[in-house]
Amino acid sequence: MGRNVLKYGGKSGILPKVRPIFRKPIRPPTEYEQAKEDSIETGYAEGIPLPKINGKEVSRKQPPKKYVTVEQRINQIKFPELTLKQMNELPAEERDAYKRQYYRAQFLKEAYLQEEKRLNRIDELKEKVHQQNLERQARLQQEEKLEHQNKTIEGLPTMQALLDKGMMRRRTKEEIELLKEQRNLNRKLKELQDKENQAQKVLELYHAAANFITTEEQLEEAIHRAFEVDVGVFEGNHTTIEAKLENRSLGYLTAEANEQKIKDAVLGEIDGKPGLQQVKELLSGEREKVKRQAQLNLKNN
């Protein structure tokens, strides 16, 4: 490893940074360069006393960089006052000294011009990149504006969109009213369903109450009919029930129960008796209306 390579990361074979020919700018800064320079906060903050160097107070902000054009630099080059023809008439040593001075000045002038061309090319490329960035930024702003207007989000939301719109979109007044009406409708439908279920149970209880014995007279009549009047039927039913219970296959019981359930579901009845829908149709007059319409259709036919 060669000497003085630690400042290059300890790697040999890396050339040092090229020393610029012009230490000072050769042109004034452009608008975006000046804006970028102004955005950098440098200097001493307000309220802090300014130091003095050699008795002169330092400016609070960094002064703008001075620029020297290439023409000014070329004008500062000192060419020999003699022409080449006059140089050839001088002694050899003096002639060579003048010619070396002339060629050094000429080469320096050409170097300045070549460097100016290179820097102009770099400025053109930077300007092109800057214009592309401006166009891309304008396009993104236009897309965000259209997205804001259309209220549509494609893909993942940006941080700015989250800050502007929030994680969730707030409902409008119309949407809030619609949601309130929908909730009221759902609540009323639930109440109606509960009341219909309650009415269904009451109707089932009403039909079942016909078989209940609630008085002593009904109890005596049931005992008399079971043991004296219908004793044969009672014994026959008792024998049939015992025979059915002794049989291991109870498929016929399930078939009878299913048949009764299917019949009730189709006709809207409860154990062969009027169901809730039939009662509602009767109370509303719909059943009578359908009956009359059917009779009229039969007469017309």
PDB file of C-alpha atoms in Angstrom:
ATOM      1  CA  MET A   1       0.000   0.000   0.000  1.00  0.00           C
ATOM      2  CA  GLY A   2       1.372   3.372  -0.972  1.00  0.00           C
ATOM      3  CA  ARG A   3       1.815   6.423   1.143  1.00  0.00           C
ATOM      4  CA  ASN A   4      -0.927   8.938   1.976  1.00  0.00           C
ATOM      5  CA  VAL A   5      -3.775   6.564   1.119  1.00  0.00           C
ATOM      6  CA  LEU A   6      -5.576   6.671   4.478  1.00  0.00           C
ATOM      7  CA  LYS A   7      -7.394   9.828   3.467  1.00  0.00           C
ATOM      8  CA  TYR A   8      -8.800   7.834   0.511  1.00  0.00           C
ATOM      9  CA  GLY A   9     -10.225   5.110   2.755  1.00  0.00           C
ATOM     10  CA  GLY A  10      -7.022   3.064   2.850  1.00  0.00           C
ATOM     11  CA  LYS A  11      -7.471   2.030  -0.769  1.00  0.00           C
ATOM     12  CA  SER A  12      -4.660   2.405  -3.248  1.00  0.00           C
ATOM     13  CA  GLY A  13      -5.176   3.188  -6.905  1.00  0.00           C
ATOM     14  CA  ILE A  14      -7.779   5.900  -6.223  1.00  0.00           C
ATOM     15  CA  LEU A  15      -6.996   9.235  -7.761  1.00  0.00           C
ATOM     16  CA  PRO A  16      -7.565  12.343  -5.661  1.00  0.00           C
ATOM     17  CA  LYS A  17     -10.372  14.720  -6.453  1.00  0.00           C
ATOM     18  CA  VAL A  18      -9.650  16.821  -9.507  1.00  0.00           C
ATOM     19  CA  ARG A  19      -8.663  20.329  -8.577  1.00  0.00           C
ATOM     20  CA  PRO A  20     -10.926  22.820 -10.345  1.00  0.00           C
ATOM     21  CA  ILE A  21      -9.288  25.273 -12.683  1.00  0.00           C
ATOM     22  CA  PHE A  22     -11.599  28.082 -11.599  1.00  0.00           C
ATOM     23  CA  ARG A  23     -11.812  28.455  -7.850  1.00  0.00           C
ATOM     24  CA  LYS A  24     -14.453  31.154  -8.177  1.00  0.00           C
ATOM     25  CA  PRO A  25     -17.608  30.851 -10.284  1.00  0.00           C
ATOM     26  CA  ILE A  26     -17.455  32.134 -13.839  1.00  0.00           C
ATOM     27  CA  ARG A  27     -21.126  33.189 -13.969  1.00  0.00           C
ATOM     28  CA  PRO A  28     -23.826  34.465 -11.602  1.00  0.00           C
ATOM     29  CA  PRO A  29     -25.988  31.781  -9.946  1.00  0.00           C
ATOM     30  CA  THR A  30     -29.244  30.785 -11.597  1.00  0.00           C
ATOM     31  CA  GLU A  31     -32.612  31.235  -9.917  1.00  0.00           C
ATOM     32  CA  TYR A  32     -32.864  27.714  -8.536  1.00  0.00           C
ATOM     33  CA  GLU A  33     -29.213  27.761  -7.444  1.00  0.00           C
ATOM     34  CA  GLN A  34     -29.807  31.030  -5.606  1.00  0.00           C
ATOM     35  CA  ALA A  35     -32.995  29.652  -4.034  1.00  0.00           C
ATOM     36  CA  LYS A  36     -31.125  26.546  -2.908  1.00  0.00           C
ATOM     37  CA  GLU A  37     -28.354  28.704  -1.481  1.00  0.00           C
ATOM     38  CA  ASP A  38     -30.849  30.912   0.359  1.00  0.00           C
ATOM     39  CA  SER A  39     -32.601  27.881   1.843  1.00  0.00           C
ATOM     40  CA  ILE A  40     -29.409  26.874   3.641  1.00  0.00           C
ATOM     41  CA  GLU A  41     -29.395  28.555   7.033  1.00  0.00           C
ATOM     42  CA  THR A  42     -25.871  29.737   7.696  1.00  0.00           C
ATOM     43  CA  GLY A  43     -24.321  32.543   9.671  1.00  0.00           C
ATOM     44  CA  TYR A  44     -25.022  33.838  13.156  1.00  0.00           C
ATOM     45  CA  ALA A  45     -28.522  33.729  14.610  1.00  0.00           C
ATOM     46  CA  GLU A  46     -30.374  36.814  15.730  1.00  0.00           C
ATOM     47  CA  GLY A  47     -29.490  37.977  19.231  1.00  0.00           C
ATOM     48  CA  ILE A  48     -25.956  36.597  19.151  1.00  0.00           C
ATOM     49  CA  PRO A  49     -23.245  39.284  19.120  1.00  0.00           C
ATOM     50  CA  LEU A  50     -21.090  39.215  16.022  1.00  0.00           C
ATOM     51  CA  PRO A  51     -17.398  38.485  16.477  1.00  0.00           C
ATOM     52  CA  LYS A  52     -14.676  40.736  15.176  1.00  0.00           C
ATOM     53  CA  ILE A  53     -11.669  39.657  13.149  1.00  0.00           C
ATOM     54  CA  ASN A  54      -8.793  42.118  12.877  1.00  0.00           C
ATOM     55  CA  GLY A  55     -11.068  44.775  14.289  1.00  0.00           C
ATOM     56  CA  LYS A  56     -13.679  44.221  11.568  1.00  0.00           C
ATOM     57  CA  GLU A  57     -17.102  42.893  12.442  1.00  0.00           C
ATOM     58  CA  VAL A  58     -18.129  39.689  10.667  1.00  0.00           C
ATOM     59  CA  SER A  59     -21.360  39.800   8.676  1.00  0.00           C
ATOM     60  CA  ARG A  60     -24.306  37.950  10.161  1.00  0.00           C
ATOM     61  CA  LYS A  61     -24.981  36.016   6.960  1.00  0.00           C
ATOM     62  CA  GLN A  62     -22.514  34.609   4.507  1.00  0.00           C
ATOM     63  CA  PRO A  63     -21.953  37.105   1.692  1.00  0.00           C
ATOM     64  CA  PRO A  64     -22.738  35.968  -1.844  1.00  0.00           C
ATOM     65  CA  LYS A  65     -19.937  34.403  -3.802  1.00  0.00           C
ATOM     66  CA  LYS A  66     -18.139  36.651  -6.249  1.00  0.00           C
ATOM     67  CA  TYR A  67     -17.823  35.456  -9.790  1.00  0.00           C
ATOM     68  CA  VAL A  68     -15.178  36.227 -12.413  1.00  0.00           C
ATOM     69  CA  THR A  69     -16.002  35.604 -16.042  1.00  0.00           C
ATOM     70  CA  VAL A  70     -13.643  33.841 -18.419  1.00  0.00           C
ATOM     71  CA  GLU A  71     -13.160  37.018 -20.429  1.00  0.00           C
ATOM     72  CA  GLN A  72     -11.995  38.835 -17.313  1.00  0.00           C
ATOM     73  CA  ARG A  73      -9.593  36.009 -16.545  1.00  0.00           C
ATOM     74  CA  ILE A  74      -8.211  36.040 -20.085  1.00  0.00           C
ATOM     75  CA  ASN A  75      -7.729  39.800 -19.886  1.00  0.00           C
ATOM     76  CA  GLN A  76      -5.673  39.283 -16.742  1.00  0.00           C
ATOM     77  CA  ILE A  77      -3.236  36.968 -18.556  1.00  0.00           C
ATOM     78  CA  LYS A  78       0.051  38.751 -19.234  1.00  0.00           C
ATOM     79  CA  PHE A  79       1.198  38.176 -22.796  1.00  0.00           C
ATOM     80  CA  PRO A  80       4.642  39.378 -23.883  1.00  0.00           C
ATOM     81  CA  GLU A  81       4.614  42.852 -25.355  1.00  0.00           C
ATOM     82  CA  LEU A  82       6.772  41.724 -28.271  1.00  0.00           C
ATOM     83  CA  THR A  83       5.468  39.920 -31.322  1.00  0.00           C
ATOM     84  CA  LEU A  84       6.945  36.637 -32.549  1.00  0.00           C
ATOM     85  CA  LYS A  85       8.835  38.476 -35.297  1.00  0.00           C
ATOM     86  CA  GLN A  86      10.412  40.794 -32.775  1.00  0.00           C
ATOM     87  CA  MET A  87      11.264  37.840 -30.522  1.00  0.00           C
ATOM     88  CA  ASN A  88      13.192  36.147 -33.316  1.00  0.00           C
ATOM     89  CA  GLU A  89      15.465  39.181 -33.614  1.00  0.00           C
ATOM     90  CA  LEU A  90      16.539  38.885 -29.949  1.00  0.00           C
ATOM     91  CA  PRO A  91      19.435  36.796 -28.649  1.00  0.00           C
ATOM     92  CA  ALA A  92      18.747  33.077 -28.177  1.00  0.00           C
ATOM     93  CA  GLU A  93      18.340  33.036 -24.375  1.00  0.00           C
ATOM     94  CA  GLU A  94      16.174  36.136 -24.269  1.00  0.00           C
ATOM     95  CA  ARG A  95      14.167  34.895 -27.291  1.00  0.00           C
ATOM     96  CA  ASP A  96      13.470  31.519 -25.622  1.00  0.00           C
ATOM     97  CA  ALA A  97      12.378  33.213 -22.398  1.00  0.00           C
ATOM     98  CA  TYR A  98       9.890  35.423 -24.257  1.00  0.00           C
ATOM     99  CA  LYS A  99       8.581  32.484 -26.268  1.00  0.00           C
ATOM    100  CA  ARG A 100       8.077  30.371 -23.129  1.00  0.00           C
ATOM    101  CA  GLN A 101       6.132  33.232 -21.586  1.00  0.00           C
ATOM    102  CA  TYR A 102       4.060  33.603 -24.754  1.00  0.00           C
ATOM    103  CA  TYR A 103       3.243  29.887 -25.055  1.00  0.00           C
ATOM    104  CA  ARG A 104       2.389  29.618 -21.353  1.00  0.00           C
ATOM    105  CA  ALA A 105      -0.071  32.494 -21.722  1.00  0.00           C
ATOM    106  CA  GLN A 106      -1.480  31.010 -24.926  1.00  0.00           C
ATOM    107  CA  PHE A 107      -1.927  27.553 -23.378  1.00  0.00           C
ATOM    108  CA  LEU A 108      -3.551  29.106 -20.306  1.00  0.00           C
ATOM    109  CA  LYS A 109      -5.998  30.977 -22.533  1.00  0.00           C
ATOM    110  CA  GLU A 110      -6.892  27.786 -24.406  1.00  0.00           C
ATOM    111  CA  ALA A 111      -7.289  25.943 -21.094  1.00  0.00           C
ATOM    112  CA  TYR A 112      -9.678  28.639 -19.882  1.00  0.00           C
ATOM    113  CA  LEU A 113     -11.733  28.372 -23.058  1.00  0.00           C
ATOM    114  CA  GLN A 114     -11.844  24.560 -22.891  1.00  0.00           C
ATOM    115  CA  GLU A 115     -12.860  24.675 -19.241  1.00  0.00           C
ATOM    116  CA  GLU A 116     -15.567  27.191 -20.091  1.00  0.00           C
ATOM    117  CA  LYS A 117     -16.985  24.822 -22.714  1.00  0.00           C
ATOM    118  CA  ARG A 118     -16.939  21.936 -20.232  1.00  0.00           C
ATOM    119  CA  LEU A 119     -18.682  23.979 -17.534  1.00  0.00           C
ATOM    120  CA  ASN A 120     -21.258  25.227 -20.033  1.00  0.00           C
ATOM    121  CA  ARG A 121     -21.981  21.628 -20.996  1.00  0.00           C
ATOM    122  CA  ILE A 122     -22.416  20.730 -17.325  1.00  0.00           C
ATOM    123  CA  ASP A 123     -24.713  23.725 -16.841  1.00  0.00           C
ATOM    124  CA  GLU A 124     -26.839  22.606 -19.783  1.00  0.00           C
ATOM    125  CA  LEU A 125     -27.155  19.120 -18.311  1.00  0.00           C
ATOM    126  CA  LYS A 126     -28.030  20.534 -14.881  1.00  0.00           C
ATOM    127  CA  GLU A 127     -30.621  22.819 -16.438  1.00  0.00           C
ATOM    128  CA  LYS A 128     -32.121  19.882 -18.315  1.00  0.00           C
ATOM    129  CA  VAL A 129     -32.288  17.794 -15.141  1.00  0.00           C
ATOM    130  CA  HIS A 130     -33.825  20.740 -13.292  1.00  0.00           C
ATOM    131  CA  GLN A 131     -36.509  21.156 -15.948  1.00  0.00           C
ATOM    132  CA  GLN A 132     -37.268  17.428 -15.805  1.00  0.00           C
ATOM    133  CA  ASN A 133     -37.622  17.645 -12.029  1.00  0.00           C
ATOM    134  CA  LEU A 134     -39.963  20.618 -12.386  1.00  0.00           C
ATOM    135  CA  GLU A 135     -42.080  18.772 -14.952  1.00  0.00           C
ATOM    136  CA  ARG A 136     -42.214  15.666 -12.769  1.00  0.00           C
ATOM    137  CA  GLN A 137     -43.147  17.749  -9.734  1.00  0.00           C
ATOM    138  CA  ALA A 138     -45.855  19.562 -11.697  1.00  0.00           C
ATOM    139  CA  ARG A 139     -47.195  16.232 -12.960  1.00  0.00           C
ATOM    140  CA  LEU A 140     -47.302  14.818  -9.432  1.00  0.00           C
ATOM    141  CA  GLN A 141     -49.083  17.923  -8.161  1.00  0.00           C
ATOM    142  CA  GLN A 142     -51.609  17.640 -10.986  1.00  0.00           C
ATOM    143  CA  GLU A 143     -52.197  13.968 -10.178  1.00  0.00           C
ATOM    144  CA  GLU A 144     -52.665  14.790  -6.497  1.00  0.00           C
ATOM    145  CA  LYS A 145     -55.086  17.553  -7.442  1.00  0.00           C
ATOM    146  CA  LEU A 146     -57.111  15.218  -9.660  1.00  0.00           C
ATOM    147  CA  GLU A 147     -57.030  12.578  -6.948  1.00  0.00           C
ATOM    148  CA  HIS A 148     -58.273  15.178  -4.476  1.00  0.00           C
ATOM    149  CA  GLN A 149     -61.089  16.195  -6.807  1.00  0.00           C
ATOM    150  CA  ASN A 150     -62.177  12.675  -7.737  1.00  0.00           C
ATOM    151  CA  LYS A 151     -61.744  11.453  -4.161  1.00  0.00           C
ATOM    152  CA  THR A 152     -60.249   8.217  -5.380  1.00  0.00           C
ATOM    153  CA  ILE A 153     -57.127   6.602  -4.023  1.00  0.00           C
ATOM    154  CA  GLU A 154     -55.213   4.194  -6.196  1.00  0.00           C
ATOM    155  CA  GLY A 155     -52.667   2.035  -4.459  1.00  0.00           C
ATOM    156  CA  LEU A 156     -51.203   2.980  -1.127  1.00  0.00           C
ATOM    157  CA  PRO A 157     -52.071   6.434   0.238  1.00  0.00           C
ATOM    158  CA  THR A 158     -49.316   8.983   0.554  1.00  0.00           C
ATOM    159  CA  MET A 159     -48.369  10.661   3.813  1.00  0.00           C
ATOM    160  CA  GLN A 160     -49.796  13.945   2.543  1.00  0.00           C
ATOM    161  CA  ALA A 161     -53.074  12.225   1.682  1.00  0.00           C
ATOM    162  CA  LEU A 162     -53.232  10.748   5.187  1.00  0.00           C
ATOM    163  CA  LEU A 163     -52.570  14.159   6.712  1.00  0.00           C
ATOM    164  CA  ASP A 164     -55.186  15.837   4.510  1.00  0.00           C
ATOM    165  CA  LYS A 165     -57.918  13.197   4.603  1.00  0.00           C
ATOM    166  CA  GLY A 166     -57.095  11.200   7.710  1.00  0.00           C
ATOM    167  CA  MET A 167     -57.121   7.444   8.065  1.00  0.00           C
ATOM    168  CA  MET A 168     -60.892   7.295   7.519  1.00  0.00           C
ATOM    169  CA  ARG A 169     -63.166   9.511   5.469  1.00  0.00           C
ATOM    170  CA  ARG A 170     -65.712  11.420   7.518  1.00  0.00           C
ATOM    171  CA  ARG A 171     -69.359  10.852   6.661  1.00  0.00           C
ATOM    172  CA  THR A 172     -71.343  13.671   5.140  1.00  0.00           C
ATOM    173  CA  LYS A 173     -74.570  14.971   6.676  1.00  0.00           C
ATOM    174  CA  GLU A 174     -76.629  13.041   4.140  1.00  0.00           C
ATOM    175  CA  GLU A 175     -74.751   9.826   4.911  1.00  0.00           C
ATOM    176  CA  ILE A 176     -75.251  10.362   8.653  1.00  0.00           C
ATOM    177  CA  GLU A 177     -78.999  10.877   8.165  1.00  0.00           C
ATOM    178  CA  LEU A 178     -79.200   7.811   5.920  1.00  0.00           C
ATOM    179  CA  LEU A 179     -77.324   5.736   8.487  1.00  0.00           C
ATOM    180  CA  LYS A 180     -79.650   6.951  11.248  1.00  0.00           C
ATOM    181  CA  GLU A 181     -82.722   6.011   9.210  1.00  0.00           C
ATOM    182  CA  GLN A 182     -81.236   2.607   8.436  1.00  0.00           C
ATOM    183  CA  ARG A 183     -80.604   1.995  12.133  1.00  0.00           C
ATOM    184  CA  ASN A 184     -84.170   3.012  12.989  1.00  0.00           C
ATOM    185  CA  LEU A 185     -85.473   0.685  10.285  1.00  0.00           C
ATOM    186  CA  ASN A 186     -83.377  -2.208  11.586  1.00  0.00           C
ATOM    187  CA  ARG A 187     -84.568  -1.545  15.134  1.00  0.00           C
ATOM    188  CA  LYS A 188     -88.232  -1.447  14.094  1.00  0.00           C
ATOM    189  CA  LEU A 189     -87.835  -4.616  12.026  1.00  0.00           C
ATOM    190  CA  LYS A 190     -86.294  -6.334  15.045  1.00  0.00           C
ATOM    191  CA  GLU A 191     -89.165  -5.170  17.252  1.00  0.00           C
ATOM    192  CA  LEU A 192     -91.708  -6.362  14.673  1.00  0.00           C
ATOM    193  CA  GLN A 193     -90.012  -9.742  14.419  1.00  0.00           C
ATOM    194  CA  ASP A 194     -89.991 -10.096  18.212  1.00  0.00           C
ATOM    195  CA  LYS A 195     -93.682  -9.191  18.399  1.00  0.00           C
ATOM    196  CA  GLU A 196     -94.555 -11.685  15.654  1.00  0.00           C
ATOM    197  CA  ASN A 197     -92.632 -14.408  17.475  1.00  0.00           C
ATOM    198  CA  GLN A 198     -94.458 -13.515  20.658  1.00  0.00           C
ATOM    199  CA  ALA A 199     -97.804 -13.562  18.857  1.00  0.00           C
ATOM    200  CA  GLN A 200     -96.918 -16.942  17.340  1.00  0.00           C
ATOM    201  CA  LYS A 201     -96.215 -18.353  20.792  1.00  0.00           C
ATOM    202  CA  VAL A 202     -99.441 -16.865  22.170  1.00  0.00           C
ATOM    203  CA  LEU A 203    -101.410 -18.418  19.299  1.00  0.00           C
ATOM    204  CA  GLU A 204     -99.759 -21.790  19.898  1.00  0.00           C
ATOM    205  CA  LEU A 205    -100.640 -21.498  23.556  1.00  0.00           C
ATOM    206  CA  TYR A 206    -104.213 -20.578  22.610  1.00  0.00           C
ATOM    207  CA  HIS A 207    -104.563 -23.667  20.419  1.00  0.00           C
ATOM    208  CA  ALA A 208    -103.010 -25.863  23.070  1.00  0.00           C
ATOM    209  CA  ALA A 209    -105.314 -24.384  25.732  1.00  0.00           C
ATOM    210  CA  ALA A 210    -108.257 -26.148  24.094  1.00  0.00           C
ATOM    211  CA  ASN A 211    -106.895 -29.423  25.475  1.00  0.00           C
ATOM    212  CA  PHE A 212    -106.212 -28.060  28.958  1.00  0.00           C
ATOM    213  CA  ILE A 213    -108.440 -28.993  31.903  1.00  0.00           C
ATOM    214  CA  THR A 214    -109.001 -25.869  33.947  1.00  0.00           C
ATOM    215  CA  THR A 215    -112.173 -26.642  35.949  1.00  0.00           C
ATOM    216  CA  GLU A 216    -113.507 -29.526  38.057  1.00  0.00           C
ATOM    217  CA  GLU A 217    -116.357 -30.101  35.624  1.00  0.00           C
ATOM    218  CA  GLN A 218    -113.913 -30.580  32.743  1.00  0.00           C
ATOM    219  CA  LEU A 219    -111.845 -32.964  34.873  1.00  0.00           C
ATOM    220  CA  GLU A 220    -114.874 -35.093  35.817  1.00  0.00           C
ATOM    221  CA  GLU A 221    -116.061 -35.151  32.218  1.00  0.00           C
ATOM    222  CA  ALA A 222    -112.631 -36.248  30.977  1.00  0.00           C
ATOM    223  CA  ILE A 223    -112.445 -39.049  33.566  1.00  0.00           C
ATOM    224  CA  HIS A 224    -115.969 -40.203  32.757  1.00  0.00           C
ATOM    225  CA  ARG A 225    -115.273 -40.240  29.008  1.00  0.00           C
ATOM    226  CA  ALA A 226    -111.953 -42.036  29.396  1.00  0.00           C
ATOM    227  CA  PHE A 227    -112.959 -44.815  31.792  1.00  0.00           C
ATOM    228  CA  GLU A 228    -116.641 -45.318  31.070  1.00  0.00           C
ATOM    229  CA  VAL A 229    -117.693 -44.039  27.666  1.00  0.00           C
ATOM    230  CA  ASP A 230    -114.508 -44.438  25.597  1.00  0.00           C
ATOM    231  CA  VAL A 231    -112.934 -47.256  27.564  1.00  0.00           C
ATOM    232  CA  GLY A 232    -112.580 -49.403  24.467  1.00  0.00           C
ATOM    233  CA  VAL A 233    -110.885 -46.663  22.540  1.00  0.00           C
ATOM    234  CA  PHE A 234    -108.642 -45.914  25.517  1.00  0.00           C
ATOM    235  CA  GLU A 235    -107.574 -49.554  25.847  1.00  0.00           C
ATOM    236  CA  GLY A 236    -106.984 -49.806  22.116  1.00  0.00           C
ATOM    237  CA  ASN A 237    -104.838 -46.707  22.133  1.00  0.00           C
ATOM    238  CA  HIS A 238    -102.962 -47.955  25.182  1.00  0.00           C
ATOM    239  CA  THR A 239    -102.254 -51.274  23.458  1.00  0.00           C
ATOM    240  CA  THR A 240    -101.150 -49.512  20.295  1.00  0.00           C
ATOM    241  CA  ILE A 241     -98.775 -47.251  22.218  1.00  0.00           C
ATOM    242  CA  GLU A 242     -97.220 -50.225  24.039  1.00  0.00           C
ATOM    243  CA  ALA A 243     -96.740 -52.042  20.749  1.00  0.00           C
ATOM    244  CA  LYS A 244     -95.112 -49.012  19.209  1.00  0.00           C
ATOM    245  CA  LEU A 245     -92.785 -48.539  22.164  1.00  0.00           C
ATOM    246  CA  GLU A 246     -91.732 -52.208  22.075  1.00  0.00           C
ATOM    247  CA  ASN A 247     -90.819 -51.885  18.405  1.00  0.00           C
ATOM    248  CA  ARG A 248     -87.163 -50.881  17.975  1.00  0.00           C
ATOM    249  CA  SER A 249     -87.800 -49.022  14.725  1.00  0.00           C
ATOM    250  CA  LEU A 250     -89.379 -45.623  15.366  1.00  0.00           C
ATOM    251  CA  GLY A 251     -89.123 -44.424  11.802  1.00  0.00           C
ATOM    252  CA  TYR A 252     -92.869 -44.240  11.358  1.00  0.00           C
ATOM    253  CA  LEU A 253     -93.111 -41.849  14.335  1.00  0.00           C
ATOM    254  CA  THR A 254     -90.586 -39.543  12.716  1.00  0.00           C
ATOM    255  CA  ALA A 255     -92.408 -39.805   9.390  1.00  0.00           C
ATOM    256  CA  GLU A 256     -95.723 -38.839  10.976  1.00  0.00           C
ATOM    257  CA  ALA A 257     -94.125 -35.903  12.808  1.00  0.00           C
ATOM    258  CA  ASN A 258     -92.373 -34.699   9.661  1.00  0.00           C
ATOM    259  CA  GLU A 259     -95.559 -35.038   7.656  1.00  0.00           C
ATOM    260  CA  GLN A 260     -97.423 -32.883  10.157  1.00  0.00           C
ATOM    261  CA  LYS A 261     -94.614 -30.273  10.164  1.00  0.00           C
ATOM    262  CA  ILE A 262     -94.561 -30.105   6.367  1.00  0.00           C
ATOM    263  CA  LYS A 263     -98.325 -29.726   6.266  1.00  0.00           C
ATOM    264  CA  ASP A 264     -98.217 -26.928   8.848  1.00  0.00           C
ATOM    265  CA  ALA A 265     -95.403 -25.142   6.976  1.00  0.00           C
ATOM    266  CA  VAL A 266     -97.235 -25.299   3.648  1.00  0.00           C
ATOM    267  CA  LEU A 267    -100.642 -24.270   4.967  1.00  0.00           C
ATOM    268  CA  GLY A 268     -99.332 -21.892   7.639  1.00  0.00           C
ATOM    269  CA  GLU A 269    -101.079 -23.797  10.423  1.00  0.00           C
ATOM    270  CA  ILE A 270    -100.207 -24.902  13.945  1.00  0.00           C
ATOM    271  CA  ASP A 271    -100.911 -28.600  14.473  1.00  0.00           C
ATOM    272  CA  GLY A 272    -103.675 -28.427  11.889  1.00  0.00           C
ATOM    273  CA  LYS A 273    -105.179 -25.240  13.329  1.00  0.00           C
ATOM    274  CA  PRO A 274    -105.062 -21.669  11.926  1.00  0.00           C
ATOM    275  CA  GLY A 275    -101.634 -20.097  12.113  1.00  0.00           C
ATOM    276  CA  LEU A 276    -100.547 -16.522  12.706  1.00  0.00           C
ATOM    277  CA  GLN A 277    -100.519 -15.583   9.008  1.00  0.00           C
ATOM    278  CA  GLN A 278    -104.070 -16.883   8.552  1.00  0.00           C
ATOM    279  CA  VAL A 279    -105.236 -14.920  11.586  1.00  0.00           C
ATOM    280  CA  LYS A 280    -103.586 -11.737  10.262  1.00  0.00           C
ATOM    281  CA  GLU A 281    -105.216 -12.200   6.850  1.00  0.00           C
ATOM    282  CA  LEU A 282    -108.574 -12.753   8.497  1.00  0.00           C
ATOM    283  CA  LEU A 283    -108.281  -9.669  10.702  1.00  0.00           C
ATOM    284  CA  SER A 284    -107.081  -7.464   7.837  1.00  0.00           C
ATOM    285  CA  GLY A 285    -109.823  -8.674   5.483  1.00  0.00           C
ATOM    286  CA  GLU A 286    -107.333  -9.958   2.938  1.00  0.00           C
ATOM    287  CA  ARG A 287    -108.630 -13.513   3.247  1.00  0.00           C
ATOM    288  CA  GLU A 288    -112.202 -12.445   2.514  1.00  0.00           C
ATOM    289  CA  LYS A 289    -111.022 -10.313  -0.411  1.00  0.00           C
ATOM    290  CA  VAL A 290    -109.171 -13.237  -1.978  1.00  0.00           C
ATOM    291  CA  LYS A 291    -112.186 -15.485  -1.433  1.00  0.00           C
ATOM    292  CA  ARG A 292    -114.538 -13.059  -3.191  1.00  0.00           C
ATOM    293  CA  GLN A 293    -112.115 -12.581  -6.066  1.00  0.00           C
ATOM    294  CA  ALA A 294    -111.907 -16.343  -6.511  1.00  0.00           C
ATOM    295  CA  GLN A 295    -115.692 -16.636  -6.558  1.00  0.00           C
ATOM    296  CA  LEU A 296    -115.947 -13.893  -9.196  1.00  0.00           C
ATOM    297  CA  ASN A 297    -113.375 -15.646 -11.337  1.00  0.00           C
ATOM    298  CA  LEU A 298    -115.337 -18.895 -11.106  1.00  0.00           C
ATOM    299  CA  LYS A 299    -118.566 -17.170 -12.138  1.00  0.00           C
ATOM    300  CA  ASN A 300    -116.903 -15.438 -15.088  1.00  0.00           C
ATOM    301  CA  ASN A 301    -115.434 -18.703 -16.300  1.00  0.00           C
TER     302      ASN A 301
END
